[in-house]
Short mmCIF file of N, CA, C and O in Angstrom, two decimals:
data_model
loop_
_atom_site.label_atom_id
_atom_site.label_comp_id
_atom_site.label_asym_id
_atom_site.label_seq_id
_atom_site.Cartn_x
_atom_site.Cartn_y
_atom_site.Cartn_z
N UNK A 1 -155.21 -28.78 5.82
CA UNK A 1 -156.60 -28.62 5.44
C UNK A 1 -156.69 -27.39 4.58
O UNK A 1 -156.16 -26.35 4.81
N UNK A 2 -157.46 -27.47 3.53
CA UNK A 2 -157.66 -26.40 2.57
C UNK A 2 -158.71 -25.42 3.06
O UNK A 2 -159.56 -25.78 3.84
N UNK A 3 -158.68 -24.22 2.50
CA UNK A 3 -159.66 -23.19 2.81
C UNK A 3 -161.03 -23.55 2.10
O UNK A 3 -161.01 -23.59 0.90
N UNK A 4 -162.10 -23.68 2.83
CA UNK A 4 -163.40 -24.02 2.14
C UNK A 4 -163.91 -22.87 1.32
O UNK A 4 -164.88 -23.05 0.56
N UNK A 5 -163.39 -21.68 1.49
CA UNK A 5 -163.92 -20.49 0.77
C UNK A 5 -162.98 -20.19 -0.44
O UNK A 5 -162.78 -19.07 -0.78
N UNK A 6 -162.55 -21.27 -1.12
CA UNK A 6 -161.67 -21.08 -2.27
C UNK A 6 -162.38 -21.64 -3.52
O UNK A 6 -162.94 -22.71 -3.46
N UNK A 7 -162.45 -20.80 -4.55
CA UNK A 7 -163.01 -21.29 -5.79
C UNK A 7 -161.83 -21.42 -6.77
O UNK A 7 -161.07 -20.45 -6.96
N UNK A 8 -161.64 -22.57 -7.35
CA UNK A 8 -160.62 -22.85 -8.28
C UNK A 8 -161.07 -22.26 -9.68
O UNK A 8 -162.02 -22.74 -10.23
N UNK A 9 -160.31 -21.24 -10.13
CA UNK A 9 -160.64 -20.68 -11.42
C UNK A 9 -159.99 -21.37 -12.56
O UNK A 9 -160.50 -21.38 -13.69
N UNK A 10 -158.79 -21.89 -12.34
CA UNK A 10 -158.07 -22.62 -13.35
C UNK A 10 -157.11 -23.55 -12.66
O UNK A 10 -156.48 -23.22 -11.67
N UNK A 11 -156.97 -24.79 -13.14
CA UNK A 11 -156.03 -25.79 -12.63
C UNK A 11 -155.58 -26.61 -13.79
O UNK A 11 -156.32 -27.37 -14.32
N UNK A 12 -154.30 -26.36 -14.29
CA UNK A 12 -153.88 -27.01 -15.50
C UNK A 12 -152.36 -27.22 -15.51
O UNK A 12 -151.70 -26.74 -14.54
N UNK A 13 -151.88 -27.75 -16.53
CA UNK A 13 -150.39 -27.88 -16.80
C UNK A 13 -150.07 -27.06 -17.98
O UNK A 13 -150.85 -26.92 -18.90
N UNK A 14 -148.91 -26.43 -17.98
CA UNK A 14 -148.46 -25.74 -19.17
C UNK A 14 -148.01 -26.73 -20.21
O UNK A 14 -147.94 -28.00 -19.94
N UNK A 15 -147.64 -26.29 -21.41
CA UNK A 15 -147.12 -27.13 -22.41
C UNK A 15 -145.89 -27.88 -22.02
O UNK A 15 -145.61 -29.00 -22.56
N UNK A 16 -145.12 -27.27 -21.06
CA UNK A 16 -143.90 -27.96 -20.59
C UNK A 16 -144.16 -28.82 -19.37
O UNK A 16 -143.25 -29.37 -18.77
N UNK A 17 -145.44 -29.00 -19.00
CA UNK A 17 -145.80 -29.92 -17.90
C UNK A 17 -145.71 -29.22 -16.53
O UNK A 17 -145.83 -29.88 -15.50
N UNK A 18 -145.59 -27.92 -16.44
CA UNK A 18 -145.49 -27.22 -15.18
C UNK A 18 -146.93 -27.01 -14.67
O UNK A 18 -147.86 -26.75 -15.44
N UNK A 19 -147.06 -26.92 -13.37
CA UNK A 19 -148.42 -26.74 -12.81
C UNK A 19 -148.76 -25.27 -12.78
O UNK A 19 -147.93 -24.36 -12.48
N UNK A 20 -150.01 -24.91 -13.02
CA UNK A 20 -150.54 -23.57 -13.00
C UNK A 20 -151.95 -23.61 -12.42
O UNK A 20 -152.75 -24.38 -12.85
N UNK A 21 -152.20 -22.75 -11.41
CA UNK A 21 -153.45 -22.77 -10.73
C UNK A 21 -153.83 -21.38 -10.32
O UNK A 21 -153.01 -20.62 -9.86
N UNK A 22 -155.09 -20.99 -10.53
CA UNK A 22 -155.57 -19.69 -10.09
C UNK A 22 -156.73 -19.95 -9.12
O UNK A 22 -157.68 -20.69 -9.43
N UNK A 23 -156.66 -19.34 -7.95
CA UNK A 23 -157.68 -19.50 -6.91
C UNK A 23 -158.28 -18.18 -6.49
O UNK A 23 -157.56 -17.18 -6.35
N UNK A 24 -159.55 -18.12 -6.30
CA UNK A 24 -160.28 -17.00 -5.78
C UNK A 24 -160.57 -17.26 -4.32
O UNK A 24 -161.33 -18.11 -4.00
N UNK A 25 -159.78 -16.63 -3.49
CA UNK A 25 -159.95 -16.79 -1.99
C UNK A 25 -161.01 -15.73 -1.57
O UNK A 25 -160.68 -14.60 -1.30
N UNK A 26 -162.20 -16.16 -1.55
CA UNK A 26 -163.35 -15.29 -1.37
C UNK A 26 -163.16 -14.36 -0.15
O UNK A 26 -162.88 -14.84 0.96
N UNK A 27 -163.24 -13.07 -0.39
CA UNK A 27 -163.13 -12.12 0.65
C UNK A 27 -161.70 -11.83 1.07
O UNK A 27 -161.40 -11.07 1.96
N UNK A 28 -160.80 -12.48 0.40
CA UNK A 28 -159.36 -12.36 0.71
C UNK A 28 -158.56 -11.76 -0.42
O UNK A 28 -158.25 -10.60 -0.44
N UNK A 29 -158.21 -12.61 -1.37
CA UNK A 29 -157.40 -12.28 -2.51
C UNK A 29 -157.48 -13.29 -3.63
O UNK A 29 -158.16 -14.28 -3.48
N UNK A 30 -156.71 -13.03 -4.69
CA UNK A 30 -156.54 -13.97 -5.78
C UNK A 30 -155.14 -14.58 -5.67
O UNK A 30 -154.15 -13.83 -5.46
N UNK A 31 -155.05 -15.91 -5.71
CA UNK A 31 -153.71 -16.52 -5.69
C UNK A 31 -153.49 -17.18 -7.05
O UNK A 31 -154.29 -17.86 -7.56
N UNK A 32 -152.30 -16.88 -7.57
CA UNK A 32 -151.80 -17.50 -8.81
C UNK A 32 -150.63 -18.36 -8.45
O UNK A 32 -149.64 -17.83 -7.94
N UNK A 33 -150.80 -19.66 -8.60
CA UNK A 33 -149.75 -20.58 -8.28
C UNK A 33 -149.08 -21.04 -9.64
O UNK A 33 -149.77 -21.49 -10.49
N UNK A 34 -147.77 -20.90 -9.70
CA UNK A 34 -147.01 -21.35 -10.82
C UNK A 34 -145.86 -22.15 -10.28
O UNK A 34 -144.93 -21.57 -9.67
N UNK A 35 -145.92 -23.53 -10.41
CA UNK A 35 -144.94 -24.37 -9.78
C UNK A 35 -144.87 -24.06 -8.26
O UNK A 35 -145.83 -24.08 -7.59
N UNK A 36 -143.68 -23.66 -7.83
CA UNK A 36 -143.47 -23.37 -6.35
C UNK A 36 -143.70 -21.92 -5.97
O UNK A 36 -143.48 -21.54 -4.82
N UNK A 37 -144.12 -21.10 -6.93
CA UNK A 37 -144.33 -19.64 -6.70
C UNK A 37 -145.83 -19.41 -6.46
O UNK A 37 -146.65 -19.99 -7.16
N UNK A 38 -146.09 -18.50 -5.50
CA UNK A 38 -147.48 -18.09 -5.28
C UNK A 38 -147.48 -16.58 -5.32
O UNK A 38 -146.79 -15.91 -4.59
N UNK A 39 -148.33 -16.03 -6.17
CA UNK A 39 -148.55 -14.60 -6.25
C UNK A 39 -149.93 -14.24 -5.63
O UNK A 39 -150.93 -14.80 -5.98
N UNK A 40 -149.88 -13.37 -4.70
CA UNK A 40 -151.10 -12.91 -4.01
C UNK A 40 -151.49 -11.58 -4.56
O UNK A 40 -150.68 -10.61 -4.55
N UNK A 41 -152.71 -11.45 -5.08
CA UNK A 41 -153.17 -10.25 -5.65
C UNK A 41 -154.49 -9.82 -5.12
O UNK A 41 -155.37 -10.69 -4.83
N UNK A 42 -154.73 -8.51 -4.91
CA UNK A 42 -155.98 -8.03 -4.53
C UNK A 42 -156.81 -8.04 -5.82
O UNK A 42 -156.24 -8.23 -6.92
N UNK A 43 -158.06 -7.83 -5.74
CA UNK A 43 -158.96 -7.71 -6.90
C UNK A 43 -158.49 -6.52 -7.80
O UNK A 43 -158.35 -6.73 -9.03
N UNK A 44 -158.20 -5.40 -7.23
CA UNK A 44 -157.66 -4.25 -8.03
C UNK A 44 -156.41 -4.60 -8.73
O UNK A 44 -156.15 -4.29 -9.88
N UNK A 45 -155.48 -5.30 -8.03
CA UNK A 45 -154.19 -5.72 -8.67
C UNK A 45 -154.46 -6.72 -9.83
O UNK A 45 -153.77 -6.62 -10.88
N UNK A 46 -155.38 -7.64 -9.64
CA UNK A 46 -155.69 -8.62 -10.72
C UNK A 46 -156.28 -7.86 -11.94
O UNK A 46 -155.89 -8.14 -13.08
N UNK A 47 -157.14 -6.90 -11.75
CA UNK A 47 -157.66 -6.11 -12.81
C UNK A 47 -156.64 -5.30 -13.51
O UNK A 47 -156.60 -5.15 -14.72
N UNK A 48 -155.69 -4.78 -12.71
CA UNK A 48 -154.55 -3.98 -13.29
C UNK A 48 -153.65 -4.87 -14.15
O UNK A 48 -153.23 -4.57 -15.22
N UNK A 49 -153.42 -6.13 -13.65
CA UNK A 49 -152.61 -7.11 -14.37
C UNK A 49 -153.28 -7.45 -15.72
O UNK A 49 -152.69 -7.58 -16.76
N UNK A 50 -154.62 -7.72 -15.61
CA UNK A 50 -155.42 -8.07 -16.79
C UNK A 50 -155.32 -6.97 -17.85
O UNK A 50 -155.19 -7.27 -19.05
N UNK A 51 -155.45 -5.77 -17.42
CA UNK A 51 -155.34 -4.58 -18.31
C UNK A 51 -153.98 -4.50 -18.98
O UNK A 51 -153.88 -4.33 -20.16
N UNK A 52 -152.98 -4.71 -18.18
CA UNK A 52 -151.57 -4.71 -18.71
C UNK A 52 -151.41 -5.84 -19.75
O UNK A 52 -150.80 -5.55 -20.80
N UNK A 53 -151.90 -7.03 -19.47
CA UNK A 53 -151.74 -8.14 -20.40
C UNK A 53 -152.59 -7.92 -21.65
O UNK A 53 -152.10 -8.16 -22.72
N UNK A 54 -153.74 -7.27 -21.50
CA UNK A 54 -154.55 -6.93 -22.70
C UNK A 54 -153.76 -6.02 -23.63
O UNK A 54 -153.69 -6.24 -24.85
N UNK A 55 -153.17 -4.98 -23.06
CA UNK A 55 -152.46 -4.03 -23.85
C UNK A 55 -151.19 -4.66 -24.46
O UNK A 55 -150.83 -4.44 -25.60
N UNK A 56 -150.54 -5.54 -23.69
CA UNK A 56 -149.33 -6.17 -24.20
C UNK A 56 -149.62 -7.08 -25.39
O UNK A 56 -148.92 -7.11 -26.35
N UNK A 57 -150.71 -7.89 -25.28
CA UNK A 57 -151.10 -8.79 -26.34
C UNK A 57 -151.49 -7.99 -27.59
O UNK A 57 -151.04 -8.32 -28.72
N UNK A 58 -152.17 -6.88 -27.42
CA UNK A 58 -152.56 -6.03 -28.53
C UNK A 58 -151.30 -5.44 -29.21
O UNK A 58 -151.24 -5.32 -30.45
N UNK A 59 -150.28 -5.13 -28.43
CA UNK A 59 -149.07 -4.51 -28.93
C UNK A 59 -148.21 -5.58 -29.68
O UNK A 59 -147.54 -5.16 -30.65
N UNK A 60 -148.16 -6.82 -29.25
CA UNK A 60 -147.28 -7.78 -29.91
C UNK A 60 -147.87 -8.48 -31.15
O UNK A 60 -147.15 -9.01 -31.91
N UNK A 61 -149.19 -8.37 -31.27
CA UNK A 61 -149.85 -9.00 -32.49
C UNK A 61 -149.77 -7.95 -33.57
O UNK A 61 -150.36 -6.86 -33.47
N UNK A 62 -149.03 -8.25 -34.60
CA UNK A 62 -148.81 -7.24 -35.70
C UNK A 62 -149.89 -7.31 -36.72
O UNK A 62 -149.58 -7.64 -37.91
N UNK A 63 -151.12 -7.08 -36.32
CA UNK A 63 -152.22 -6.99 -37.24
C UNK A 63 -153.07 -5.87 -36.75
O UNK A 63 -153.65 -5.88 -35.72
N UNK A 64 -153.23 -4.80 -37.57
CA UNK A 64 -153.97 -3.62 -37.15
C UNK A 64 -155.45 -3.88 -36.84
O UNK A 64 -156.11 -3.11 -36.13
N UNK A 65 -155.99 -5.00 -37.37
CA UNK A 65 -157.40 -5.32 -37.09
C UNK A 65 -157.58 -6.19 -35.85
O UNK A 65 -158.73 -6.41 -35.45
N UNK A 66 -156.51 -6.69 -35.24
CA UNK A 66 -156.68 -7.56 -34.14
C UNK A 66 -156.81 -6.73 -32.83
O UNK A 66 -156.07 -5.84 -32.60
N UNK A 67 -157.80 -7.06 -32.05
CA UNK A 67 -158.00 -6.46 -30.71
C UNK A 67 -158.44 -7.64 -29.80
O UNK A 67 -159.41 -8.32 -30.05
N UNK A 68 -157.68 -7.89 -28.78
CA UNK A 68 -157.94 -9.00 -27.85
C UNK A 68 -159.39 -8.89 -27.19
O UNK A 68 -159.98 -9.85 -26.91
N UNK A 69 -159.86 -7.66 -27.12
CA UNK A 69 -161.21 -7.43 -26.51
C UNK A 69 -162.27 -8.05 -27.38
O UNK A 69 -163.40 -8.27 -26.90
N UNK A 70 -162.04 -8.32 -28.63
CA UNK A 70 -163.06 -8.90 -29.50
C UNK A 70 -163.16 -10.39 -29.43
O UNK A 70 -163.99 -10.96 -30.20
N UNK A 71 -162.37 -11.00 -28.56
CA UNK A 71 -162.43 -12.46 -28.43
C UNK A 71 -162.94 -12.89 -27.06
O UNK A 71 -162.69 -12.17 -26.02
N UNK A 72 -163.59 -14.03 -27.01
CA UNK A 72 -164.07 -14.65 -25.81
C UNK A 72 -162.84 -15.11 -25.02
O UNK A 72 -162.04 -15.88 -25.58
N UNK A 73 -162.71 -14.69 -23.75
CA UNK A 73 -161.54 -15.21 -22.96
C UNK A 73 -161.44 -16.71 -22.91
O UNK A 73 -160.31 -17.22 -22.91
N UNK A 74 -162.49 -17.44 -22.87
CA UNK A 74 -162.45 -18.92 -22.87
C UNK A 74 -161.84 -19.46 -24.23
O UNK A 74 -161.10 -20.37 -24.22
N UNK A 75 -162.17 -18.77 -25.30
CA UNK A 75 -161.61 -19.17 -26.57
C UNK A 75 -160.10 -18.92 -26.59
O UNK A 75 -159.32 -19.80 -26.99
N UNK A 76 -159.68 -17.75 -26.09
CA UNK A 76 -158.22 -17.46 -25.99
C UNK A 76 -157.48 -18.45 -25.07
O UNK A 76 -156.38 -18.89 -25.35
N UNK A 77 -158.14 -18.81 -24.00
CA UNK A 77 -157.53 -19.77 -22.99
C UNK A 77 -157.21 -21.09 -23.70
O UNK A 77 -156.18 -21.64 -23.61
N UNK A 78 -158.19 -21.55 -24.52
CA UNK A 78 -158.03 -22.90 -25.16
C UNK A 78 -157.14 -22.80 -26.43
O UNK A 78 -156.63 -23.74 -26.83
N UNK A 79 -157.07 -21.62 -27.00
CA UNK A 79 -156.24 -21.38 -28.15
C UNK A 79 -154.77 -21.56 -27.76
O UNK A 79 -153.99 -22.17 -28.40
#
């Protein structure tokens, strides 16, 4: 039986057909499922991960005018 206090934030397949799912376990934690792996994160850990990824994306895009903060996250997800 699944937890009724779970909000599915994302449920999709990668380009290689692997499963990827992000769940908000209300009052508990954030779960990131990638195939058979599950990562449990607190809200603070999720925000720290998001900040790390933001900095990493800005560092790898070799265009001085690009800033990931200037884009809508939904646009980047679909891109």
